[in-house]
PDB file of C-alpha atoms in Angstrom:
ATOM      1  CA  MET A  28    -143.421 -46.308  65.173  1.00 39.00           C
ATOM      2  CA  PHE A  29    -145.904 -48.238  67.316  1.00 40.00           C
ATOM      3  CA  ARG A  30    -145.629 -50.565  70.271  1.00 46.00           C
ATOM      4  CA  LEU A  31    -148.053 -52.844  72.084  1.00 40.00           C
ATOM      5  CA  THR A  32    -148.878 -51.773  75.611  1.00 43.00           C
ATOM      6  CA  GLN A  33    -151.674 -52.077  78.161  1.00 41.00           C
ATOM      7  CA  ALA A  34    -153.796 -49.238  79.453  1.00 39.00           C
ATOM      8  CA  GLN A  35    -153.901 -50.615  82.946  1.00 39.00           C
ATOM      9  CA  THR A  36    -152.224 -53.556  84.668  1.00 40.00           C
ATOM     10  CA  THR A  37    -154.260 -55.115  87.412  1.00 38.00           C
ATOM     11  CA  ARG A  38    -152.014 -58.100  87.852  1.00 42.00           C
ATOM     12  CA  GLU A  39    -148.407 -57.826  88.973  1.00 41.00           C
ATOM     13  CA  THR A  40    -145.847 -58.276  86.227  1.00 40.00           C
ATOM     14  CA  THR A  41    -143.200 -60.851  86.936  1.00 43.00           C
ATOM     15  CA  LEU A  42    -139.799 -59.189  87.208  1.00 47.00           C
ATOM     16  CA  THR A  43    -136.438 -60.889  86.949  1.00 57.00           C
ATOM     17  CA  MET A  44    -134.844 -61.352  90.340  1.00 69.00           C
ATOM     18  CA  THR A  45    -131.196 -62.342  90.610  1.00 81.00           C
ATOM     19  CA  THR A  46    -129.211 -63.575  93.606  1.00 83.00           C
ATOM     20  CA  ASP A  47    -125.995 -61.744  94.431  1.00 80.00           C
ATOM     21  CA  ARG A  48    -123.782 -63.376  97.075  1.00 84.00           C
ATOM     22  CA  SER A  49    -120.603 -61.495  96.092  1.00 82.00           C
ATOM     23  CA  ARG A  50    -120.219 -59.492  99.290  1.00 87.00           C
ATOM     24  CA  TYR A  51    -122.369 -61.625 101.531  1.00 91.00           C
ATOM     25  CA  GLY A  52    -119.396 -63.709 102.624  1.00 90.00           C
ATOM     26  CA  THR A  53    -117.566 -60.564 103.738  1.00 92.00           C
ATOM     27  CA  LEU A  54    -120.511 -59.635 105.929  1.00 94.00           C
ATOM     28  CA  ILE A  55    -120.628 -63.070 107.523  1.00 95.00           C
ATOM     29  CA  LEU A  56    -116.882 -62.930 108.133  1.00 96.00           C
ATOM     30  CA  LEU A  57    -117.155 -59.530 109.805  1.00 96.00           C
ATOM     31  CA  VAL A  58    -119.953 -60.659 112.127  1.00 96.00           C
ATOM     32  CA  SER A  59    -117.989 -63.816 112.938  1.00 96.00           C
ATOM     33  CA  LEU A  60    -114.912 -61.818 113.968  1.00 96.00           C
ATOM     34  CA  LEU A  61    -116.978 -59.509 116.163  1.00 96.00           C
ATOM     35  CA  ALA A  62    -118.616 -62.560 117.812  1.00 95.00           C
ATOM     36  CA  LEU A  63    -115.197 -64.148 118.409  1.00 96.00           C
ATOM     37  CA  LEU A  64    -113.946 -60.936 120.042  1.00 95.00           C
ATOM     38  CA  CYS A  65    -116.967 -60.850 122.352  1.00 94.00           C
ATOM     39  CA  LEU A  66    -116.156 -64.350 123.593  1.00 94.00           C
ATOM     40  CA  ASN A  67    -113.734 -62.454 125.828  1.00 95.00           C
ATOM     41  CA  GLN A  68    -115.725 -62.120 129.050  1.00 94.00           C
ATOM     42  CA  ASP A  69    -114.303 -58.765 130.032  1.00 95.00           C
ATOM     43  CA  LEU A  70    -115.025 -57.221 126.608  1.00 96.00           C
ATOM     44  CA  ASN A  71    -118.475 -58.773 126.538  1.00 96.00           C
ATOM     45  CA  LEU A  72    -119.285 -57.383 130.002  1.00 96.00           C
ATOM     46  CA  ASN A  73    -117.891 -53.931 129.315  1.00 96.00           C
ATOM     47  CA  LEU A  74    -119.815 -53.639 126.048  1.00 96.00           C
ATOM     48  CA  PHE A  75    -123.015 -54.730 127.797  1.00 96.00           C
ATOM     49  CA  ARG A  76    -122.601 -52.122 130.501  1.00 96.00           C
ATOM     50  CA  ALA A  77    -121.795 -49.377 128.027  1.00 96.00           C
ATOM     51  CA  ILE A  78    -124.835 -50.156 125.805  1.00 96.00           C
ATOM     52  CA  ASN A  79    -127.252 -51.003 128.594  1.00 96.00           C
ATOM     53  CA  GLY A  80    -126.263 -47.867 130.415  1.00 94.00           C
ATOM     54  CA  LEU A  81    -127.841 -45.865 127.627  1.00 95.00           C
ATOM     55  CA  SER A  82    -131.248 -47.357 128.334  1.00 94.00           C
ATOM     56  CA  PRO A  83    -132.480 -44.691 130.816  1.00 95.00           C
ATOM     57  CA  SER A  84    -131.859 -41.953 128.232  1.00 95.00           C
ATOM     58  CA  LEU A  85    -134.194 -43.517 125.683  1.00 94.00           C
ATOM     59  CA  PRO A  86    -137.998 -43.822 125.914  1.00 93.00           C
ATOM     60  CA  GLN A  87    -139.047 -47.277 127.009  1.00 92.00           C
ATOM     61  CA  TRP A  88    -141.790 -47.463 124.383  1.00 91.00           C
ATOM     62  CA  LEU A  89    -139.186 -46.870 121.680  1.00 93.00           C
ATOM     63  CA  GLN A  90    -136.902 -49.597 123.009  1.00 93.00           C
ATOM     64  CA  LEU A  91    -139.820 -52.026 123.261  1.00 92.00           C
ATOM     65  CA  GLY A  92    -141.037 -51.102 119.784  1.00 92.00           C
ATOM     66  CA  ILE A  93    -137.661 -51.701 118.140  1.00 94.00           C
ATOM     67  CA  THR A  94    -136.988 -54.911 120.005  1.00 95.00           C
ATOM     68  CA  ASP A  95    -140.460 -56.213 119.162  1.00 93.00           C
ATOM     69  CA  LEU A  96    -139.612 -55.974 115.458  1.00 94.00           C
ATOM     70  CA  GLY A  97    -137.520 -59.089 116.002  1.00 94.00           C
ATOM     71  CA  HIS A  98    -140.356 -61.002 117.667  1.00 93.00           C
ATOM     72  CA  GLY A  99    -141.483 -63.969 115.651  1.00 88.00           C
ATOM     73  CA  SER A 100    -145.104 -63.026 114.967  1.00 89.00           C
ATOM     74  CA  THR A 101    -144.357 -59.278 114.494  1.00 93.00           C
ATOM     75  CA  LEU A 102    -141.595 -59.928 112.008  1.00 93.00           C
ATOM     76  CA  GLY A 103    -143.691 -62.660 110.426  1.00 92.00           C
ATOM     77  CA  THR A 104    -146.324 -60.019 109.609  1.00 94.00           C
ATOM     78  CA  ILE A 105    -143.645 -57.794 108.036  1.00 94.00           C
ATOM     79  CA  VAL A 106    -142.343 -60.727 106.029  1.00 93.00           C
ATOM     80  CA  LEU A 107    -145.884 -61.462 104.793  1.00 93.00           C
ATOM     81  CA  ILE A 108    -146.266 -57.877 103.639  1.00 93.00           C
ATOM     82  CA  CYS A 109    -142.972 -58.139 101.734  1.00 92.00           C
ATOM     83  CA  LEU A 110    -143.934 -61.496 100.192  1.00 91.00           C
ATOM     84  CA  LEU A 111    -147.074 -59.915  98.723  1.00 91.00           C
ATOM     85  CA  ARG A 112    -144.672 -57.797  96.677  1.00 88.00           C
ATOM     86  CA  ARG A 113    -142.176 -60.577  95.975  1.00 89.00           C
ATOM     87  CA  PRO A 114    -143.882 -63.994  96.224  1.00 89.00           C
ATOM     88  CA  GLU A 115    -140.918 -65.664  94.531  1.00 89.00           C
ATOM     89  CA  LEU A 116    -139.069 -65.437  97.850  1.00 91.00           C
ATOM     90  CA  MET A 117    -141.583 -67.632  99.723  1.00 90.00           C
ATOM     91  CA  PRO A 118    -139.601 -70.906  99.374  1.00 91.00           C
ATOM     92  CA  ARG A 119    -136.413 -69.212 100.674  1.00 93.00           C
ATOM     93  CA  VAL A 120    -138.171 -67.517 103.568  1.00 93.00           C
ATOM     94  CA  LEU A 121    -139.818 -70.752 104.614  1.00 92.00           C
ATOM     95  CA  THR A 122    -136.528 -72.690 104.379  1.00 94.00           C
ATOM     96  CA  ALA A 123    -134.537 -70.071 106.334  1.00 95.00           C
ATOM     97  CA  SER A 124    -137.273 -69.751 108.946  1.00 93.00           C
ATOM     98  CA  LEU A 125    -137.469 -73.512 109.394  1.00 95.00           C
ATOM     99  CA  LEU A 126    -133.705 -73.727 109.897  1.00 96.00           C
ATOM    100  CA  SER A 127    -133.734 -70.983 112.535  1.00 95.00           C
ATOM    101  CA  MET A 128    -136.783 -72.508 114.279  1.00 94.00           C
ATOM    102  CA  ILE A 129    -134.771 -75.750 114.693  1.00 96.00           C
ATOM    103  CA  LEU A 130    -131.334 -74.314 115.478  1.00 96.00           C
ATOM    104  CA  VAL A 131    -132.182 -71.507 117.887  1.00 96.00           C
ATOM    105  CA  PRO A 132    -134.028 -73.665 120.474  1.00 95.00           C
ATOM    106  CA  LEU A 133    -131.383 -76.375 120.187  1.00 96.00           C
ATOM    107  CA  LEU A 134    -128.553 -73.935 120.793  1.00 96.00           C
ATOM    108  CA  LYS A 135    -130.424 -72.262 123.680  1.00 95.00           C
ATOM    109  CA  GLN A 136    -131.015 -75.561 125.358  1.00 94.00           C
ATOM    110  CA  TYR A 137    -127.487 -76.849 124.695  1.00 94.00           C
ATOM    111  CA  PHE A 138    -125.636 -73.828 126.105  1.00 93.00           C
ATOM    112  CA  ASP A 139    -128.280 -72.790 128.636  1.00 92.00           C
ATOM    113  CA  ALA A 140    -126.342 -69.577 129.160  1.00 93.00           C
ATOM    114  CA  PRO A 141    -127.556 -67.220 131.961  1.00 95.00           C
ATOM    115  CA  ARG A 142    -128.911 -63.905 130.914  1.00 96.00           C
ATOM    116  CA  PRO A 143    -127.553 -60.617 132.319  1.00 95.00           C
ATOM    117  CA  ALA A 144    -130.293 -60.411 134.937  1.00 94.00           C
ATOM    118  CA  ALA A 145    -129.166 -63.755 136.410  1.00 93.00           C
ATOM    119  CA  THR A 146    -125.535 -62.696 136.948  1.00 93.00           C
ATOM    120  CA  LEU A 147    -125.423 -58.945 137.405  1.00 93.00           C
ATOM    121  CA  ASP A 148    -126.435 -57.102 140.570  1.00 90.00           C
ATOM    122  CA  PHE A 149    -127.298 -53.915 138.661  1.00 92.00           C
ATOM    123  CA  LEU A 150    -128.633 -53.392 135.148  1.00 94.00           C
ATOM    124  CA  TYR A 151    -131.460 -51.661 133.363  1.00 95.00           C
ATOM    125  CA  ILE A 152    -134.342 -53.946 132.350  1.00 93.00           C
ATOM    126  CA  VAL A 153    -137.189 -52.860 130.083  1.00 92.00           C
ATOM    127  CA  GLY A 154    -140.039 -55.263 129.705  1.00 86.00           C
ATOM    128  CA  GLU A 155    -140.013 -58.912 130.795  1.00 86.00           C
ATOM    129  CA  THR A 156    -137.202 -60.157 133.036  1.00 89.00           C
ATOM    130  CA  ARG A 157    -135.707 -63.420 131.797  1.00 90.00           C
ATOM    131  CA  LEU A 158    -132.935 -65.430 133.424  1.00 91.00           C
ATOM    132  CA  HIS A 159    -132.111 -68.404 131.224  1.00 93.00           C
ATOM    133  CA  HIS A 160    -131.353 -69.498 127.650  1.00 93.00           C
ATOM    134  CA  SER A 161    -129.506 -66.429 126.628  1.00 94.00           C
ATOM    135  CA  PHE A 162    -127.317 -67.718 123.793  1.00 96.00           C
ATOM    136  CA  PRO A 163    -128.058 -67.014 120.980  1.00 96.00           C
ATOM    137  CA  SER A 164    -130.514 -64.144 120.662  1.00 95.00           C
ATOM    138  CA  GLY A 165    -133.671 -65.307 118.840  1.00 95.00           C
ATOM    139  CA  HIS A 166    -134.770 -61.762 117.993  1.00 96.00           C
ATOM    140  CA  SER A 167    -131.356 -60.981 116.449  1.00 97.00           C
ATOM    141  CA  THR A 168    -131.506 -64.243 114.489  1.00 97.00           C
ATOM    142  CA  SER A 169    -134.895 -63.404 113.037  1.00 95.00           C
ATOM    143  CA  ALA A 170    -133.962 -59.827 112.176  1.00 96.00           C
ATOM    144  CA  PHE A 171    -130.781 -60.760 110.329  1.00 97.00           C
ATOM    145  CA  LEU A 172    -132.425 -63.764 108.657  1.00 96.00           C
ATOM    146  CA  PHE A 173    -134.961 -61.364 107.144  1.00 95.00           C
ATOM    147  CA  ALA A 174    -132.315 -58.795 106.229  1.00 95.00           C
ATOM    148  CA  GLY A 175    -129.998 -61.386 104.799  1.00 94.00           C
ATOM    149  CA  THR A 176    -132.697 -62.935 102.576  1.00 94.00           C
ATOM    150  CA  LEU A 177    -133.448 -59.541 101.019  1.00 93.00           C
ATOM    151  CA  LEU A 178    -129.842 -58.402 100.803  1.00 92.00           C
ATOM    152  CA  MET A 179    -128.961 -61.039  98.227  1.00 91.00           C
ATOM    153  CA  VAL A 180    -131.811 -60.090  95.875  1.00 90.00           C
ATOM    154  CA  MET A 181    -131.872 -56.316  96.235  1.00 88.00           C
ATOM    155  CA  GLN A 182    -129.942 -53.998  93.903  1.00 85.00           C
ATOM    156  CA  ASP A 183    -130.330 -50.650  95.650  1.00 86.00           C
ATOM    157  CA  LYS A 184    -127.391 -49.944  98.040  1.00 88.00           C
ATOM    158  CA  LYS A 185    -129.337 -47.513 100.200  1.00 91.00           C
ATOM    159  CA  SER A 186    -132.028 -50.126 100.817  1.00 90.00           C
ATOM    160  CA  LYS A 187    -129.369 -52.700 101.713  1.00 91.00           C
ATOM    161  CA  TRP A 188    -127.818 -50.355 104.284  1.00 93.00           C
ATOM    162  CA  ALA A 189    -131.295 -49.566 105.662  1.00 94.00           C
ATOM    163  CA  LEU A 190    -131.943 -53.294 106.112  1.00 93.00           C
ATOM    164  CA  LEU A 191    -128.650 -53.883 107.893  1.00 94.00           C
ATOM    165  CA  MET A 192    -129.187 -50.855 110.122  1.00 96.00           C
ATOM    166  CA  GLY A 193    -132.683 -51.993 110.989  1.00 95.00           C
ATOM    167  CA  ALA A 194    -131.508 -55.467 111.881  1.00 96.00           C
ATOM    168  CA  GLY A 195    -128.616 -53.998 113.854  1.00 96.00           C
ATOM    169  CA  MET A 196    -130.993 -51.782 115.857  1.00 97.00           C
ATOM    170  CA  VAL A 197    -133.089 -54.813 116.809  1.00 97.00           C
ATOM    171  CA  ALA A 198    -129.947 -56.613 117.968  1.00 96.00           C
ATOM    172  CA  LEU A 199    -128.768 -53.534 119.845  1.00 97.00           C
ATOM    173  CA  SER A 200    -132.140 -53.137 121.531  1.00 96.00           C
ATOM    174  CA  ARG A 201    -131.814 -56.599 123.044  1.00 96.00           C
ATOM    175  CA  ILE A 202    -128.832 -55.291 125.016  1.00 97.00           C
ATOM    176  CA  LEU A 203    -130.574 -51.996 125.861  1.00 96.00           C
ATOM    177  CA  VAL A 204    -133.550 -53.771 127.405  1.00 95.00           C
ATOM    178  CA  GLY A 205    -131.210 -56.024 129.413  1.00 95.00           C
ATOM    179  CA  ALA A 206    -132.259 -59.292 127.728  1.00 94.00           C
ATOM    180  CA  HIS A 207    -129.003 -60.354 126.114  1.00 96.00           C
ATOM    181  CA  TRP A 208    -125.209 -60.064 126.125  1.00 96.00           C
ATOM    182  CA  PRO A 209    -123.446 -58.610 123.078  1.00 97.00           C
ATOM    183  CA  VAL A 210    -122.097 -62.066 122.184  1.00 97.00           C
ATOM    184  CA  ASP A 211    -125.665 -63.412 122.130  1.00 97.00           C
ATOM    185  CA  THR A 212    -126.829 -60.836 119.621  1.00 97.00           C
ATOM    186  CA  LEU A 213    -123.759 -61.279 117.401  1.00 97.00           C
ATOM    187  CA  ALA A 214    -124.164 -65.055 117.452  1.00 97.00           C
ATOM    188  CA  GLY A 215    -127.825 -64.572 116.589  1.00 97.00           C
ATOM    189  CA  ALA A 216    -126.899 -62.246 113.719  1.00 97.00           C
ATOM    190  CA  LEU A 217    -124.406 -64.812 112.449  1.00 97.00           C
ATOM    191  CA  LEU A 218    -126.951 -67.613 112.677  1.00 97.00           C
ATOM    192  CA  GLY A 219    -129.627 -65.559 110.864  1.00 96.00           C
ATOM    193  CA  LEU A 220    -127.265 -64.564 108.057  1.00 96.00           C
ATOM    194  CA  SER A 221    -126.124 -68.180 107.742  1.00 96.00           C
ATOM    195  CA  CYS A 222    -129.678 -69.539 107.489  1.00 96.00           C
ATOM    196  CA  ALA A 223    -130.472 -66.941 104.834  1.00 96.00           C
ATOM    197  CA  TYR A 224    -127.316 -67.899 102.915  1.00 95.00           C
ATOM    198  CA  VAL A 225    -128.232 -71.606 102.928  1.00 95.00           C
ATOM    199  CA  ALA A 226    -131.764 -70.786 101.833  1.00 94.00           C
ATOM    200  CA  SER A 227    -130.472 -68.625  98.973  1.00 93.00           C
ATOM    201  CA  TYR A 228    -129.706 -71.798  97.053  1.00 93.00           C
ATOM    202  CA  VAL A 229    -133.398 -72.653  97.023  1.00 91.00           C
ATOM    203  CA  PRO A 230    -134.804 -71.717  93.602  1.00 88.00           C
ATOM    204  CA  LEU A 231    -137.045 -68.691  93.251  1.00 84.00           C
ATOM    205  CA  VAL A 232    -140.449 -70.123  92.491  1.00 82.00           C
ATOM    206  CA  ARG A 233    -143.772 -68.309  91.810  1.00 80.00           C
ATOM    207  CA  LEU A 234    -146.673 -70.463  93.005  1.00 79.00           C
ATOM    208  CA  SER A 235    -149.849 -70.752  91.082  1.00 83.00           C
ATOM    209  CA  SER A 236    -152.529 -68.186  91.859  1.00 84.00           C
ATOM    210  CA  ARG A 237    -154.670 -70.744  93.651  1.00 84.00           C
ATOM    211  CA  HIS A 238    -151.887 -72.155  95.819  1.00 85.00           C
ATOM    212  CA  TRP A 239    -150.585 -68.676  96.571  1.00 87.00           C
ATOM    213  CA  LYS A 240    -153.950 -67.526  97.852  1.00 86.00           C
ATOM    214  CA  ILE A 241    -154.289 -70.590 100.068  1.00 89.00           C
ATOM    215  CA  LEU A 242    -150.796 -70.176 101.528  1.00 89.00           C
ATOM    216  CA  VAL A 243    -151.211 -66.441 102.168  1.00 91.00           C
ATOM    217  CA  GLY A 244    -154.593 -67.086 103.802  1.00 91.00           C
ATOM    218  CA  VAL A 245    -153.098 -69.747 106.085  1.00 91.00           C
ATOM    219  CA  LEU A 246    -150.184 -67.477 107.043  1.00 91.00           C
ATOM    220  CA  LEU A 247    -152.418 -64.511 107.787  1.00 92.00           C
ATOM    221  CA  LEU A 248    -154.802 -66.618 109.890  1.00 94.00           C
ATOM    222  CA  THR A 249    -151.864 -68.160 111.792  1.00 92.00           C
ATOM    223  CA  LEU A 250    -150.458 -64.691 112.534  1.00 92.00           C
ATOM    224  CA  VAL A 251    -153.806 -63.438 113.745  1.00 93.00           C
ATOM    225  CA  VAL A 252    -154.219 -66.437 116.071  1.00 93.00           C
ATOM    226  CA  CYS A 253    -150.659 -66.003 117.441  1.00 88.00           C
ATOM    227  CA  GLN A 254    -151.154 -62.315 118.085  1.00 88.00           C
ATOM    228  CA  TYR A 255    -154.469 -62.945 119.798  1.00 88.00           C
ATOM    229  CA  LYS A 256    -152.946 -65.506 122.134  1.00 88.00           C
ATOM    230  CA  GLU A 257    -149.886 -63.353 122.873  1.00 85.00           C
ATOM    231  CA  THR A 258    -151.738 -60.105 123.532  1.00 84.00           C
ATOM    232  CA  SER A 259    -152.274 -59.440 127.229  1.00 82.00           C
ATOM    233  CA  SER A 260    -153.183 -56.557 129.537  1.00 75.00           C
ATOM    234  CA  GLN A 261    -149.589 -56.480 130.804  1.00 77.00           C
ATOM    235  CA  MET A 262    -148.222 -55.721 127.350  1.00 80.00           C
ATOM    236  CA  ALA A 263    -147.434 -52.032 126.530  1.00 82.00           C
ATOM    237  CA  TRP A 264    -150.148 -50.440 124.442  1.00 86.00           C
ATOM    238  CA  GLN A 265    -147.548 -49.240 121.897  1.00 83.00           C
ATOM    239  CA  ILE A 266    -146.608 -52.883 121.227  1.00 88.00           C
ATOM    240  CA  ILE A 267    -150.228 -53.919 120.930  1.00 90.00           C
ATOM    241  CA  GLY A 268    -150.780 -51.075 118.506  1.00 90.00           C
ATOM    242  CA  LEU A 269    -147.720 -51.957 116.499  1.00 90.00           C
ATOM    243  CA  ARG A 270    -148.588 -55.653 116.153  1.00 91.00           C
ATOM    244  CA  TRP A 271    -152.239 -55.221 115.302  1.00 93.00           C
ATOM    245  CA  GLY A 272    -151.541 -52.228 113.104  1.00 94.00           C
ATOM    246  CA  LEU A 273    -149.140 -54.320 110.995  1.00 93.00           C
ATOM    247  CA  LEU A 274    -151.702 -57.160 110.904  1.00 94.00           C
ATOM    248  CA  LEU A 275    -154.427 -54.768 109.723  1.00 95.00           C
ATOM    249  CA  LEU A 276    -152.105 -53.481 107.004  1.00 94.00           C
ATOM    250  CA  ALA A 277    -151.316 -57.021 105.939  1.00 93.00           C
ATOM    251  CA  GLY A 278    -155.005 -57.908 105.841  1.00 93.00           C
ATOM    252  CA  VAL A 279    -155.811 -54.858 103.682  1.00 94.00           C
ATOM    253  CA  LEU A 280    -153.000 -55.674 101.264  1.00 93.00           C
ATOM    254  CA  VAL A 281    -154.053 -59.361 101.047  1.00 91.00           C
ATOM    255  CA  LEU A 282    -157.642 -58.278 100.325  1.00 91.00           C
ATOM    256  CA  ARG A 283    -156.518 -55.823  97.674  1.00 90.00           C
ATOM    257  CA  GLN A 284    -154.333 -58.387  95.952  1.00 86.00           C
ATOM    258  CA  TYR A 285    -157.234 -60.879  96.005  1.00 84.00           C
ATOM    259  CA  LEU A 286    -159.660 -58.348  94.466  1.00 85.00           C
ATOM    260  CA  GLN A 287    -157.135 -57.320  91.830  1.00 83.00           C
ATOM    261  CA  SER A 288    -156.569 -60.950  90.816  1.00 77.00           C
ATOM    262  CA  ARG A 289    -160.307 -61.319  90.139  1.00 74.00           C
ATOM    263  CA  GLN A 290    -160.422 -58.345  87.808  1.00 67.00           C
ATOM    264  CA  PRO A 291    -160.135 -59.120  84.091  1.00 61.00           C
ATOM    265  CA  LEU A 292    -157.212 -57.559  82.221  1.00 49.00           C
ATOM    266  CA  THR A 293    -158.149 -54.512  80.162  1.00 52.00           C
ATOM    267  CA  PRO A 294    -158.002 -54.936  76.415  1.00 51.00           C
ATOM    268  CA  ARG A 295    -154.623 -54.163  74.790  1.00 47.00           C
ATOM    269  CA  LYS A 296    -154.354 -51.281  72.445  1.00 48.00           C
ATOM    270  CA  TRP A 297    -151.848 -49.726  70.132  1.00 45.00           C
ATOM    271  CA  VAL A 298    -150.218 -46.440  71.166  1.00 46.00           C
ATOM    272  CA  ARG A 299    -147.670 -44.288  69.483  1.00 49.00           C
ATOM    273  CA  ALA A 300    -144.138 -44.774  70.886  1.00 42.00           C
TER     274      ALA A 300
END
């Protein structure tokens, strides 16, 4: 018995990707209930003190590193790396990101909630001190938007739990560094998951090779410019290393994909099954 195969594959094979929303509603409901509970001021304050009180026992660089994973440009680089593997998700990622970029600033301006540093006499602050526009947490929104987008297309349960834990750690770090209340992070998580859910109805589309290269090039250049403008001498060197390290990795992967796309496919041959 014989079958037709290929000695080497230098171009990525298109794999079927399905969208599973079966348990996503349960996750949104759970986060909604937690956010509603934290609307109670006493519970919200006590949770903040309990979590923020753990800050001195953890290295500052670790807290800053985890919380920076929810930063727009840092997470954007991670998203780009993932899209190189799954370019079909590009329309959904762009849709969800656009929704969050509109809703988060609007909600922050509308509620104009004070941050912990503006109301508490004592708390632990790691990094920049901010006083205004606390609700909702933008970092938590971005982290759960990214996790939610992947949750609905991934099959491996361990990977799903890892995504949720990673997003949860980013949200938790916002309390540890003294930047947000628990209700802010839960509202951000709910908003991110909701944006990802809405975007999940956007069809999975693989762009042509030419348009994909242009879009990836624009995204990479935009991320480089953003990181260059945001990098300052006051920033922790661990954060600078994390951001530029991810950008370097993204650049290498983009270059590799470009070079592979220019290589001709090897001739097919018959092999024994």
